[in-house]
Short mmCIF file of C-alpha atoms in Angstrom, two decimals:
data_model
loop_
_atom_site.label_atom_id
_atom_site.label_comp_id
_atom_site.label_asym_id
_atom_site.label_seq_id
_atom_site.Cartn_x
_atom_site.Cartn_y
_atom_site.Cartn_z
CA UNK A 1 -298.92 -27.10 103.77
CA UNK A 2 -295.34 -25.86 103.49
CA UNK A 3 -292.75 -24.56 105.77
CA UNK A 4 -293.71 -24.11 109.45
CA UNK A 5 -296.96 -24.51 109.00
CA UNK A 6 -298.46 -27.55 111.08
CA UNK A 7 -299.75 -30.43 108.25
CA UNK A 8 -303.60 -31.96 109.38
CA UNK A 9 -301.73 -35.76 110.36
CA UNK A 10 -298.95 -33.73 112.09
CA UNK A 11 -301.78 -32.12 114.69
CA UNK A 12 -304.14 -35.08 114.25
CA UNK A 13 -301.09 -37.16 115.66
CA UNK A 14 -300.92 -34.74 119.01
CA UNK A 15 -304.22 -35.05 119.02
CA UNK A 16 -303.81 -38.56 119.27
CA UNK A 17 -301.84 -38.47 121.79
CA UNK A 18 -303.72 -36.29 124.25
CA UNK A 19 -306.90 -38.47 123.50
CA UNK A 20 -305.27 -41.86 124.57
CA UNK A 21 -304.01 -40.08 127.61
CA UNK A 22 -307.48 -38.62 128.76
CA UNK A 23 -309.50 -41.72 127.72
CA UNK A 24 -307.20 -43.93 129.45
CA UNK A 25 -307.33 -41.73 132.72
CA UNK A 26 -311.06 -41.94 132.78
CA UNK A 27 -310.88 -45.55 132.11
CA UNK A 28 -307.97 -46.45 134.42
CA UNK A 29 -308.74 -44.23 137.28
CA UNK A 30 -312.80 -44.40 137.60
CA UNK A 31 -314.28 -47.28 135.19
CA UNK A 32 -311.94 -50.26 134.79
CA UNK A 33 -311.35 -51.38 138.82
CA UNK A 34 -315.16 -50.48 140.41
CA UNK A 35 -316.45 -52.53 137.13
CA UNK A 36 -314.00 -55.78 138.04
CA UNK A 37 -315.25 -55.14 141.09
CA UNK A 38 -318.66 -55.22 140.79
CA UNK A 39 -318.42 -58.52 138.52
CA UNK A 40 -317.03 -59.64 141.41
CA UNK A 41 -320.49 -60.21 142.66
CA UNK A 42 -321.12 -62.40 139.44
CA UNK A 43 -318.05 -64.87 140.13
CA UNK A 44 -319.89 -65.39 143.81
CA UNK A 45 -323.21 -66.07 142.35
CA UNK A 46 -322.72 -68.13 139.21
CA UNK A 47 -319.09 -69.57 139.97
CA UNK A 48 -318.53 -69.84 143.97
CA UNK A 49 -315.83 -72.49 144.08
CA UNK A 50 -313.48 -70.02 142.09
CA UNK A 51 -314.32 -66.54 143.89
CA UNK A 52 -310.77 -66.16 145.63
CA UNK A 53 -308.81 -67.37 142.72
CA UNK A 54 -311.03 -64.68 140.07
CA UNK A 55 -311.05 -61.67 142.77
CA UNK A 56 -307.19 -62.07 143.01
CA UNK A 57 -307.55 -62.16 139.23
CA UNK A 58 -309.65 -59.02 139.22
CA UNK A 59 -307.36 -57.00 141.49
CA UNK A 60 -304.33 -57.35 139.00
CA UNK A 61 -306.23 -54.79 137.12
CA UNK A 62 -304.67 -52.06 139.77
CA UNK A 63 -301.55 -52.55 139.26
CA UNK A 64 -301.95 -52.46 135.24
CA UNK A 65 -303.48 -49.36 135.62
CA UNK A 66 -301.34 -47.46 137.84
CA UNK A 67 -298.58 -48.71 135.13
CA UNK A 68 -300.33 -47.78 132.45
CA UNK A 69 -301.03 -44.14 132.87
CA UNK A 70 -297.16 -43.70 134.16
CA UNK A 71 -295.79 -44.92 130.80
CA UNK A 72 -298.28 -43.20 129.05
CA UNK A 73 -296.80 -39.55 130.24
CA UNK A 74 -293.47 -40.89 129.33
CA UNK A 75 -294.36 -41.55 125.51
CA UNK A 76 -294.03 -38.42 123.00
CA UNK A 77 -295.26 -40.22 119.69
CA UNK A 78 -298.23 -41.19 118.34
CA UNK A 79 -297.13 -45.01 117.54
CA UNK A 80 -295.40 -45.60 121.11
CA UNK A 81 -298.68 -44.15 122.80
CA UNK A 82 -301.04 -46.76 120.80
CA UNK A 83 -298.61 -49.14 121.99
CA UNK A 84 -299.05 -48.57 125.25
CA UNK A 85 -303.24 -48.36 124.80
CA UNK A 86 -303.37 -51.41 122.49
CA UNK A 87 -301.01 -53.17 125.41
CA UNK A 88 -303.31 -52.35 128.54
CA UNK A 89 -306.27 -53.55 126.51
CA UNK A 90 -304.94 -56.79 126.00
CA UNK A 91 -303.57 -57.20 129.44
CA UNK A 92 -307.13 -56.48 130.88
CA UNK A 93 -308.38 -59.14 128.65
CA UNK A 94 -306.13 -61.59 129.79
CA UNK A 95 -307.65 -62.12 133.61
CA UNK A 96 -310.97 -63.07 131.80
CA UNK A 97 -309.26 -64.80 129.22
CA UNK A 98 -307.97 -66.78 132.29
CA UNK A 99 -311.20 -66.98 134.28
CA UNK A 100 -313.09 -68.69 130.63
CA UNK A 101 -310.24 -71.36 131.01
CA UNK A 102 -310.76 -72.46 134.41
CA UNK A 103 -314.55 -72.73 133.74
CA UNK A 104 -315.26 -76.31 132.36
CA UNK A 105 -318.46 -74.63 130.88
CA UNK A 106 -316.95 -74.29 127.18
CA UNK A 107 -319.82 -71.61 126.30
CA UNK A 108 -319.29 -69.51 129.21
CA UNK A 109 -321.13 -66.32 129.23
CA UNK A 110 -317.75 -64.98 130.83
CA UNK A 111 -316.69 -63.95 127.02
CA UNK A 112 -319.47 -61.49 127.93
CA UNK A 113 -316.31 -59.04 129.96
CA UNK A 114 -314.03 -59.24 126.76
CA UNK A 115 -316.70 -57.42 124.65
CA UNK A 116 -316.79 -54.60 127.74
CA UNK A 117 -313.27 -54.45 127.73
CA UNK A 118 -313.33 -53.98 123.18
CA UNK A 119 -316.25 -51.29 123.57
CA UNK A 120 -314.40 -49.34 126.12
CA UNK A 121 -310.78 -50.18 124.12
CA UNK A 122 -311.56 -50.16 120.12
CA UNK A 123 -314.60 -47.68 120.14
CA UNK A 124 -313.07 -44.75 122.48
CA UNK A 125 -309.15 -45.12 121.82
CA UNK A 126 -308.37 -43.37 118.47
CA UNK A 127 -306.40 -46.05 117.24
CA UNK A 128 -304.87 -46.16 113.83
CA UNK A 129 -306.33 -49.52 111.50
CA UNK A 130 -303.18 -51.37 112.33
CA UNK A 131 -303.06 -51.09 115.77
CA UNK A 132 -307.27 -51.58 116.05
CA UNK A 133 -306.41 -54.95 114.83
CA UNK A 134 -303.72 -55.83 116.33
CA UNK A 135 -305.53 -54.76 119.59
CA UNK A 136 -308.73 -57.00 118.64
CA UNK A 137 -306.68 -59.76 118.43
CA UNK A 138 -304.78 -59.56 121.62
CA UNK A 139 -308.12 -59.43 123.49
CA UNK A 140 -310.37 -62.26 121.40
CA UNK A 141 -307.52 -64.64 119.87
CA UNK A 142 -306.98 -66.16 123.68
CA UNK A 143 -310.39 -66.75 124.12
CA UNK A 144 -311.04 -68.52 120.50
CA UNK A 145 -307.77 -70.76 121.36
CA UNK A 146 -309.00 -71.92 124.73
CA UNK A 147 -312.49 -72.67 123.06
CA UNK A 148 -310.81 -74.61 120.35
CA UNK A 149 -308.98 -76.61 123.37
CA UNK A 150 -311.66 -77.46 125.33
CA UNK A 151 -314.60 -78.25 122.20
CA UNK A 152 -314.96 -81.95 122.52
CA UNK A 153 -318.25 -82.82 120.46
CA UNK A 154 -320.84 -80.96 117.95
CA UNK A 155 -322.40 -79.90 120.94
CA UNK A 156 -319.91 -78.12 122.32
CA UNK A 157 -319.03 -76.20 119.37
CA UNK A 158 -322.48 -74.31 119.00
CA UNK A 159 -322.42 -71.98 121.56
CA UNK A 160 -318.80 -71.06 120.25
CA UNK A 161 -320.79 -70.23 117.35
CA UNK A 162 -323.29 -68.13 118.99
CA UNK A 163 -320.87 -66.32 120.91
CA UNK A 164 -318.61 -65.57 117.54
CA UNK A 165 -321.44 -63.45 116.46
CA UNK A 166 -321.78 -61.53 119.48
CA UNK A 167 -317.94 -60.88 119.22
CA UNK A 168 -317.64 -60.29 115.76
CA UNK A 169 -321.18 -57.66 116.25
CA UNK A 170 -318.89 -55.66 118.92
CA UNK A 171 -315.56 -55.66 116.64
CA UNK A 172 -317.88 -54.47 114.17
CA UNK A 173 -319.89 -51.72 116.09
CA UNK A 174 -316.39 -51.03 117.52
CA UNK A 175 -314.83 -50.29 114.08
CA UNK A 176 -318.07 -48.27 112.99
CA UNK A 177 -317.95 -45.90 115.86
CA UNK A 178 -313.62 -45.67 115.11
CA UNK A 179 -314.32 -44.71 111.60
CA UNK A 180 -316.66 -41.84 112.37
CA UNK A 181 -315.20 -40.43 115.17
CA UNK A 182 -312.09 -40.52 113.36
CA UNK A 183 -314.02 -38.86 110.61
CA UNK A 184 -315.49 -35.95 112.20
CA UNK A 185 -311.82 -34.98 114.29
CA UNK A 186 -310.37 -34.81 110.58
CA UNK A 187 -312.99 -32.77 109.39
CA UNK A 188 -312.99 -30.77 112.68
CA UNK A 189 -309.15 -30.14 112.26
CA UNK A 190 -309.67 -29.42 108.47
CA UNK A 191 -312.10 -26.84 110.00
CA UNK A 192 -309.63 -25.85 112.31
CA UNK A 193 -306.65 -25.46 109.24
CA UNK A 194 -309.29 -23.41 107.07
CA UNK A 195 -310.31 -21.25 109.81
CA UNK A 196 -306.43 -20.44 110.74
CA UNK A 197 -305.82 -20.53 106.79
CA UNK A 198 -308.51 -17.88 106.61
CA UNK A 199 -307.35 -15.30 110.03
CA UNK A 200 -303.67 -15.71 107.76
CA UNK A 201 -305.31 -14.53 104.86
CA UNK A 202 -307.80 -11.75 105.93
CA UNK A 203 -305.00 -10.44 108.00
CA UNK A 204 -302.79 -10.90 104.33
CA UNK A 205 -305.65 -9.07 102.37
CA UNK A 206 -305.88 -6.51 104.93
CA UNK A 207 -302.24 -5.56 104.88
CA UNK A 208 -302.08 -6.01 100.90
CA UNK A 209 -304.72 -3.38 100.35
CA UNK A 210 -302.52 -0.89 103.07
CA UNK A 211 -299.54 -1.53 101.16
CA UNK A 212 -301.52 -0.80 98.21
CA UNK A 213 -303.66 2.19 99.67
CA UNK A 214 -300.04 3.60 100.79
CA UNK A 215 -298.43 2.83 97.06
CA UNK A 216 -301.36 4.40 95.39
CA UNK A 217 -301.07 7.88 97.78
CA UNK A 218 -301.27 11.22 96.19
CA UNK A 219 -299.43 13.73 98.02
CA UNK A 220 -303.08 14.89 99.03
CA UNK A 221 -303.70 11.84 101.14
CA UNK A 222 -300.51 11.76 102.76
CA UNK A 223 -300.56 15.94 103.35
CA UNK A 224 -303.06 18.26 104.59
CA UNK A 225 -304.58 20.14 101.95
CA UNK A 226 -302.93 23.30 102.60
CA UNK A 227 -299.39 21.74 102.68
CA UNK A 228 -300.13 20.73 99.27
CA UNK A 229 -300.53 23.95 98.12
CA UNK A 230 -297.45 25.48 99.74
CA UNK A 231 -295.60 22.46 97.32
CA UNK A 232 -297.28 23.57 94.29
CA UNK A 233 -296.47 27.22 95.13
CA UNK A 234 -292.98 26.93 95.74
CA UNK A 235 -293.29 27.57 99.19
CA UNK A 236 -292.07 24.29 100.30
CA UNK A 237 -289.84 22.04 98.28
CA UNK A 238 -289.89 18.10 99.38
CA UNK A 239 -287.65 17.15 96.56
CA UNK A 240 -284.03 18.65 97.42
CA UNK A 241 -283.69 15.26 99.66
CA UNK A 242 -283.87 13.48 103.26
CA UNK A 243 -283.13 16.33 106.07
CA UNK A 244 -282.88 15.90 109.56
CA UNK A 245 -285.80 17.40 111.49
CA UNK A 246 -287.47 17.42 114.43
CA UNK A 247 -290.92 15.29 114.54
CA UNK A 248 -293.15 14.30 116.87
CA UNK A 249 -294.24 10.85 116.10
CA UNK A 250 -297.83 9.51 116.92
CA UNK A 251 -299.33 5.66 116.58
CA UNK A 252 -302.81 4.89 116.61
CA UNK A 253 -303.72 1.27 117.09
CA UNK A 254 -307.03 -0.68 117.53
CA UNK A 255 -307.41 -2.71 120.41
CA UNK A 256 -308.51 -6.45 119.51
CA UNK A 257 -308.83 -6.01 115.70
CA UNK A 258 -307.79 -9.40 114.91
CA UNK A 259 -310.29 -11.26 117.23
CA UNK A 260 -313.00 -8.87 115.59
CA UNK A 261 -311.31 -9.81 111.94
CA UNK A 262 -312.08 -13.12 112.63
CA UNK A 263 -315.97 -13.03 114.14
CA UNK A 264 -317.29 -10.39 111.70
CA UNK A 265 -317.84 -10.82 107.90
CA UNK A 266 -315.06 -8.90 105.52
CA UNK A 267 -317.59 -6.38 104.28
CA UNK A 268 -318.43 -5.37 108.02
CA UNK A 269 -314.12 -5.00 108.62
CA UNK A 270 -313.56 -3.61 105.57
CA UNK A 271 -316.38 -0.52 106.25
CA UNK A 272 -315.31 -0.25 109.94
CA UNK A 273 -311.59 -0.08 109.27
CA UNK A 274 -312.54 2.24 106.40
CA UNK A 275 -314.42 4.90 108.71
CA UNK A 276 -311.85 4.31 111.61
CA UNK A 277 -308.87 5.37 108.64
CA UNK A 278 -311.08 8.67 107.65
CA UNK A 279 -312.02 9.80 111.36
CA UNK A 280 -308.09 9.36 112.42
CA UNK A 281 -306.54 10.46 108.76
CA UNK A 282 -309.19 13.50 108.95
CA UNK A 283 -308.44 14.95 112.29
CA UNK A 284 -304.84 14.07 111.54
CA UNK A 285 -304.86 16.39 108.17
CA UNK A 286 -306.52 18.65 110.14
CA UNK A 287 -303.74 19.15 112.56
CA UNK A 288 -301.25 18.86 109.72
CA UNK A 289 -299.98 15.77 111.11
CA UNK A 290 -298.21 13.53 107.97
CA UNK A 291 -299.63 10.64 107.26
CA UNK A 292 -296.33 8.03 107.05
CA UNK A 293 -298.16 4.60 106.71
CA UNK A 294 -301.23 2.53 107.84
CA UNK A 295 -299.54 -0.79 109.66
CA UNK A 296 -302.26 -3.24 109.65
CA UNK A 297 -305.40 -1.13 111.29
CA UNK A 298 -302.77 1.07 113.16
CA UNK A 299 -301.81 4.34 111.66
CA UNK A 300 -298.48 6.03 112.33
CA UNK A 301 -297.79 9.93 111.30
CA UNK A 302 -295.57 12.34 112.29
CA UNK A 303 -296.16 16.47 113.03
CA UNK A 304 -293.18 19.60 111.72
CA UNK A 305 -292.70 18.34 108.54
CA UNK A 306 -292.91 19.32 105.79
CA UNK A 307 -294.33 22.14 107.55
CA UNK A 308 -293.02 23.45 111.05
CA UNK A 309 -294.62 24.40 113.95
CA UNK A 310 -293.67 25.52 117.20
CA UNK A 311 -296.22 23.59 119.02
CA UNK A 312 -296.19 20.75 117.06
CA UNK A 313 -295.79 18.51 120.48
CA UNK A 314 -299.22 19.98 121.66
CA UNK A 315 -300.43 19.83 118.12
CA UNK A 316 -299.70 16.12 117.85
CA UNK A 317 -301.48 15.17 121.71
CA UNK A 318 -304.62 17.27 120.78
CA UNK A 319 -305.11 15.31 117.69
CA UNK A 320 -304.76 12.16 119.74
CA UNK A 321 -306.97 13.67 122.23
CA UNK A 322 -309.83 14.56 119.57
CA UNK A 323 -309.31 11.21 117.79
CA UNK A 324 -310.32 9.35 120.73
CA UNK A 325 -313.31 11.62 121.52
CA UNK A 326 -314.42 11.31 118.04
CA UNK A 327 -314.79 7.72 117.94
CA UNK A 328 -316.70 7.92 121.37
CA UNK A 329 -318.62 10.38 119.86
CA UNK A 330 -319.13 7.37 116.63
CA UNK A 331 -319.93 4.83 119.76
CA UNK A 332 -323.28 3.63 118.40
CA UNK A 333 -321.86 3.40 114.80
CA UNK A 334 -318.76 0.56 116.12
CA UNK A 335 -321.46 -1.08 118.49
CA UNK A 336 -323.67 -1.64 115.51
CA UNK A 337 -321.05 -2.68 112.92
CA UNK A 338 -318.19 -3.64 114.83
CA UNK A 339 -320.41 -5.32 118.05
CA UNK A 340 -317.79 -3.99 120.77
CA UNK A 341 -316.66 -0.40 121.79
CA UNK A 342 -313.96 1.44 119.37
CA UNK A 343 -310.93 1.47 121.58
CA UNK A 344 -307.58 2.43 120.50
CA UNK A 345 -303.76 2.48 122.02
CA UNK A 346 -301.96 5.69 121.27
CA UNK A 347 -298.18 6.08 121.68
CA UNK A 348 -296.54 9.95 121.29
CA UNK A 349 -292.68 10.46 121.01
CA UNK A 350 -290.86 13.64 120.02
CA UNK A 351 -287.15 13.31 118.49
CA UNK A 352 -284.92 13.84 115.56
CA UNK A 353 -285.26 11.95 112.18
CA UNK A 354 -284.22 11.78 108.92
CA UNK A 355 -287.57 13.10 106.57
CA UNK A 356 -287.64 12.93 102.71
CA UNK A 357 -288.50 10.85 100.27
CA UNK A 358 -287.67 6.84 100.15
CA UNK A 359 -287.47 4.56 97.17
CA UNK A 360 -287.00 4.03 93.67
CA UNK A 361 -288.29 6.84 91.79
CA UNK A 362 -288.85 4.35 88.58
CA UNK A 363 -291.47 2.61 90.87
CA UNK A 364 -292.31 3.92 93.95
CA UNK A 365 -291.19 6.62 96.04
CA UNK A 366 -293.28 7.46 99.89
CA UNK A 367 -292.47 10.46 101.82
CA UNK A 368 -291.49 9.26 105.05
CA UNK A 369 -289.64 9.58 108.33
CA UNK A 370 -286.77 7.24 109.79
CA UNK A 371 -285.75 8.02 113.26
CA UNK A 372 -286.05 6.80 116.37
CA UNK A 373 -289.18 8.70 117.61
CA UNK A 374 -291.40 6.30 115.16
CA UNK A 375 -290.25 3.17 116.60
CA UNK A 376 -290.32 4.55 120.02
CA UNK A 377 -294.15 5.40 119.37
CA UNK A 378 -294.84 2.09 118.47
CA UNK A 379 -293.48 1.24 121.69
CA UNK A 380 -295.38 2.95 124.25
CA UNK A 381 -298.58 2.08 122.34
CA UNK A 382 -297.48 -1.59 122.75
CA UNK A 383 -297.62 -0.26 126.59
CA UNK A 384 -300.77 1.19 126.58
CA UNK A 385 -303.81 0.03 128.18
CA UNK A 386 -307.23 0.48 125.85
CA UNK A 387 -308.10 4.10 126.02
CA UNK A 388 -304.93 5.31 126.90
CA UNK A 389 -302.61 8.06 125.28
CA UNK A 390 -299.06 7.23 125.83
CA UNK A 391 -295.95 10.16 126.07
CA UNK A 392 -292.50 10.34 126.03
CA UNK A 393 -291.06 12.77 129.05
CA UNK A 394 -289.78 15.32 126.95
CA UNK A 395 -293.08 16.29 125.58
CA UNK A 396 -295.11 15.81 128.95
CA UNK A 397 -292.56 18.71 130.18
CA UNK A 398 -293.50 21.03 127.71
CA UNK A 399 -297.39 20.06 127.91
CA UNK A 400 -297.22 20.68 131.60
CA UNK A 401 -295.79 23.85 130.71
CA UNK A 402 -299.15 25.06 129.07
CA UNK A 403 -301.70 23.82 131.51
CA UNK A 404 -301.82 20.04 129.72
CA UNK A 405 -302.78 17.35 132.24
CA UNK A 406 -301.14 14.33 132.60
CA UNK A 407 -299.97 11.67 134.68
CA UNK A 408 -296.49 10.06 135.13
CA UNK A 409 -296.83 5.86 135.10
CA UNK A 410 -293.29 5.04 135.64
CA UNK A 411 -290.36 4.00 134.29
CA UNK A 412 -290.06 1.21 132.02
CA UNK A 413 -288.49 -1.15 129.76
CA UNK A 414 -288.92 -0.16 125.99
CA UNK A 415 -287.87 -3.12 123.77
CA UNK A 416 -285.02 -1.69 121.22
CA UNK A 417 -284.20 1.21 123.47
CA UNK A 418 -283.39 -0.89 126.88
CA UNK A 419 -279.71 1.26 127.53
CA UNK A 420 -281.84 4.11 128.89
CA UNK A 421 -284.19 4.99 131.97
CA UNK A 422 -287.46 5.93 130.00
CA UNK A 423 -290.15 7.63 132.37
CA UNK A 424 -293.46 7.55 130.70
CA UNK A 425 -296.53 9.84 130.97
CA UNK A 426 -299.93 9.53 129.72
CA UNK A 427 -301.93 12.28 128.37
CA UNK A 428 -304.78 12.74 130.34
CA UNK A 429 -306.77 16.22 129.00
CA UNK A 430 -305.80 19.59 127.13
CA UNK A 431 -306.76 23.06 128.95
CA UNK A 432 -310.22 24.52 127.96
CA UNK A 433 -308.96 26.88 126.05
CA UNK A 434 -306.95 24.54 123.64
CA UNK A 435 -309.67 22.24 123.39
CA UNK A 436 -311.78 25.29 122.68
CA UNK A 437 -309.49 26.18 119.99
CA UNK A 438 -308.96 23.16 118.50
CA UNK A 439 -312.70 22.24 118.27
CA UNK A 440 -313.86 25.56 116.23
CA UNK A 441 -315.25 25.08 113.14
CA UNK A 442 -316.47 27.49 110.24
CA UNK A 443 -319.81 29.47 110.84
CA UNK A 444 -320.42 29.22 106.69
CA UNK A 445 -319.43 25.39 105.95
CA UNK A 446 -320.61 22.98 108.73
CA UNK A 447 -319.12 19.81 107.50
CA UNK A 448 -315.45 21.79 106.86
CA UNK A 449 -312.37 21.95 109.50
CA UNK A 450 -310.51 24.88 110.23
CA UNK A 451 -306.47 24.43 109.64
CA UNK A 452 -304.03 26.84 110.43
CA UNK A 453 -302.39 28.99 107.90
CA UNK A 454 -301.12 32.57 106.79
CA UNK A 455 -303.00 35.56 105.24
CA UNK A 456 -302.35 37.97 102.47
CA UNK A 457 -300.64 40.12 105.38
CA UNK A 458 -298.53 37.40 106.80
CA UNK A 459 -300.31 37.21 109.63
CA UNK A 460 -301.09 33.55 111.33
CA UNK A 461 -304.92 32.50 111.04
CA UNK A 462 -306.98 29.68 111.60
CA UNK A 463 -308.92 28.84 107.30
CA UNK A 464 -311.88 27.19 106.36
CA UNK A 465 -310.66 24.70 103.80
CA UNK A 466 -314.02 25.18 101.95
CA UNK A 467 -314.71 29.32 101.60
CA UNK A 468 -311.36 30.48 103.71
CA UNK A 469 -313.05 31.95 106.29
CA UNK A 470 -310.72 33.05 108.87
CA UNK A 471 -310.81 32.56 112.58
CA UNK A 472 -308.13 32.67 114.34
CA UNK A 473 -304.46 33.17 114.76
CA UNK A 474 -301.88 30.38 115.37
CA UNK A 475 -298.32 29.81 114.57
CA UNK A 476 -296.83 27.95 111.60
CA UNK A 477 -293.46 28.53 110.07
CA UNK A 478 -293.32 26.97 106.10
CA UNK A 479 -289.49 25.08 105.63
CA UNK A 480 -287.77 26.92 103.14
CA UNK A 481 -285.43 24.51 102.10
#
């Protein structure tokens, strides 16, 4: 792996690190002194003459181990910290390396506490080849020396034997347990790596095939279909350039899509996501609310533009308002597929941008917004709790107006607009009869959404995309320029 990306012996070395600390803690703090204890029992059955000189032997061990675990919260690197481990291993050898010299018995039984102290050492401290070695020899090489001094005859020289094998059988089982262990943390971190290599990548794939929904846009997708027409007509020209306008900007976001990215399998996201975009883009359209980009599984558009309104602030929240109620309403759908409740953040903010067309007409071009309002929307859904429908003040004073109801949270701190005292509001319900309005549908085509538009008399009327049934009045004003 390149760049800042963490390498598998780069976190297998921290690993290291934290296991030497907690084995060592166990070890130090509730095996290694009651167990020299308790063989203190041995030294006054099978040894008598020598109990006061082994149990001040055996009490060194506190000492060592209070030392121990403060140097080992000192050390930072791997190499230092096996230091340390391979060091306290040896040093708990040595008082029964010292014991099996004071015993004229040349095969001792007492070589019996070394292999305790390599089982609890080489088998549970991850320690790198070099450093199992070196530790191996630091606890057995004493005892072979003072064997060699005291072998006199033949006889004494067999039970040496017999207890090489026993010694050699614990390096052994020792090293075998090492090797796996290590073996199975690698492949657990390679699991690890993948896993985080795969969350990078879905979340890559997921954005990719946005950025190439959004590049692949027809003015149909990103319009309602009756703002379409009014370009083909003439009625509305989108070409003469960026203008500054007044939007209202709205951002829809999913609450805990990447933790659900990662538990569920693609083909379960990518239909979820897929009937999240066409609930939200629908009812969106419907209000003729311009789609300006999908970010991730969020969706930002803004309302009066290309077409004006002069409620496009109450426009906008009942869209929001109906979005969220429509994915209740698609509850057992998202349980099913998605295993968790549909919950979304919604942020609202009204404001001047510049609106036009952006890029390189060779290549690309997207018809977009650039103002503060989208930013700003961002924002407060960063703010919001799940379920919650965030609003700037200026348009909870002119929902208030008409009956809206909502509910000031505060001021607070918006990141990238902190010079300013920003009081925000969040939109609790429309009046009956907007929501009444706003929900009516055509008597002829059940599946079709009424949109607001203008007769053959010029008069304002709500249009059945599908037969143009009319239902209703309403208010739009076309831009002429």
């Amino acid at each position: 792996m390149l760049g800042n990306e963490i390498t598998t012996s780069q976190l297998r070395e921290f690993e290291v690190i934290e296991e030497i600390r907690s084995v060592l803690k166990v070890v130090a703090n509730w095996m290694a002194v009651p167990l020299f204890m308790a063989f203190w029992v041995a030294d006054l059955i099978y040894v008598p003459q020598f109990k006061w000189h082994f149990l001040a032997l055996r009490l060194t061990i506190i000492p060592l181990c209070f030392l121990a675990n403060r140097e080992l919260k000192k050390e930072r690197t791997a190499i230092r910290t096996q230091f340390v481990a391979a060091l306290y291993a040896t040093l708990v050898a040595l008082p029964i390396n010292i014991m099996i010299y004071m015993i004229p018995d040349v095969g001792t039984g007492y070589y019996a506490g070394l292999n305790l102290v390599a089982l609890g050492g080489l088998s549970f401290i991850p320690f790198s080849t070099a450093f199992f070695v070196a530790t191996a020899v630091g606890i057995y090489l004493p005892y072979f020396v003072i064997a060699a001094l005291k072998i006199q005859n033949l006889t004494d020289l067999w039970p040496v034997v017999l207890n090489s094998f026993f010694i050699v059988g614990s390096i052994v089982i020792c090293f075998l347990i090492r090797f796996f262990h290590e073996k199975l943390r690698m492949r657990e971190i390679n699991s690890r790596l993948a896993l985080k290599a795969e969350i990078a990548n879905r979340d890559n794939l997921i954005k990719s095939k946005t950025e190439e929904a959004v590049r692949l846009n027809t003015l149909s997708t990103q319009f309602s279909p009756q703002v379409v027409q009014a370009i083909r007509d003439g009625r509305v020209d989108i070409e003469k350039g960026v203008r500054r306008s007044q939007i209202c900007a709205i951002f829809v976001d999913i609450v805990g899509s990447t933790e659900r990215v990662v538990r569920l399998d693609q083909a379960k996201v990518d239909m979820v996501l897929a009937r999240f975009m066409d609930t939200v883009v629908s009812i969106f359209l419907k209000y003729d609310i311009t789609i300006d980009k999908f970010q991730g599984d969020g969706i930002l558009a803004f309302a009066n533009d290309p077409i004006r309104y002069g409620d496009f602030m109450q426009r906008t929240c009942l869209a929001a308002l109906e979005v969220r109620q429509a994915l209740r309403q698609d509850r057992e759908f998202y349980l099913m597929n998605w295993k968790k409740e549909m919950q979304i953040r919604v942020g609202i903010s009204a404001g001047y941008a510049n609106v036009g067309f952006y890029g390189n007409k060779k290549f690309f071009r997207s018809y977009t917004a650039i103002g503060a309002p989208l930013p700003f929307a961002s924002r407060l859904t960063n703010l919001a709790e799940p379920e919650q429908i965030l609003i700037d003040s200026d348009i909870a004073q002119s929902l208030m107006a008409e009956g809206f109801q909502v509910r000031n949270i505060g001021a607070r701190t918006i990141k990238g607009f902190e010079d300013d005292t920003h009081y925000v509001f969040e939109l609790i319900q429309a009046p009956e009869a907007r929501k009444e309005h706003a929900n009516s549908g055509c008597p002829h085509c059940p599946d079709s959404v009424l949109y607001l538009d203008t007769n053959a008399h010029g008069h304002f009327v709500m249009k059945c995309r599908t037969c143009n049934y009319e239902a209703a009045e309403g208010s739009p004003t076309l831009l002429a320029n």
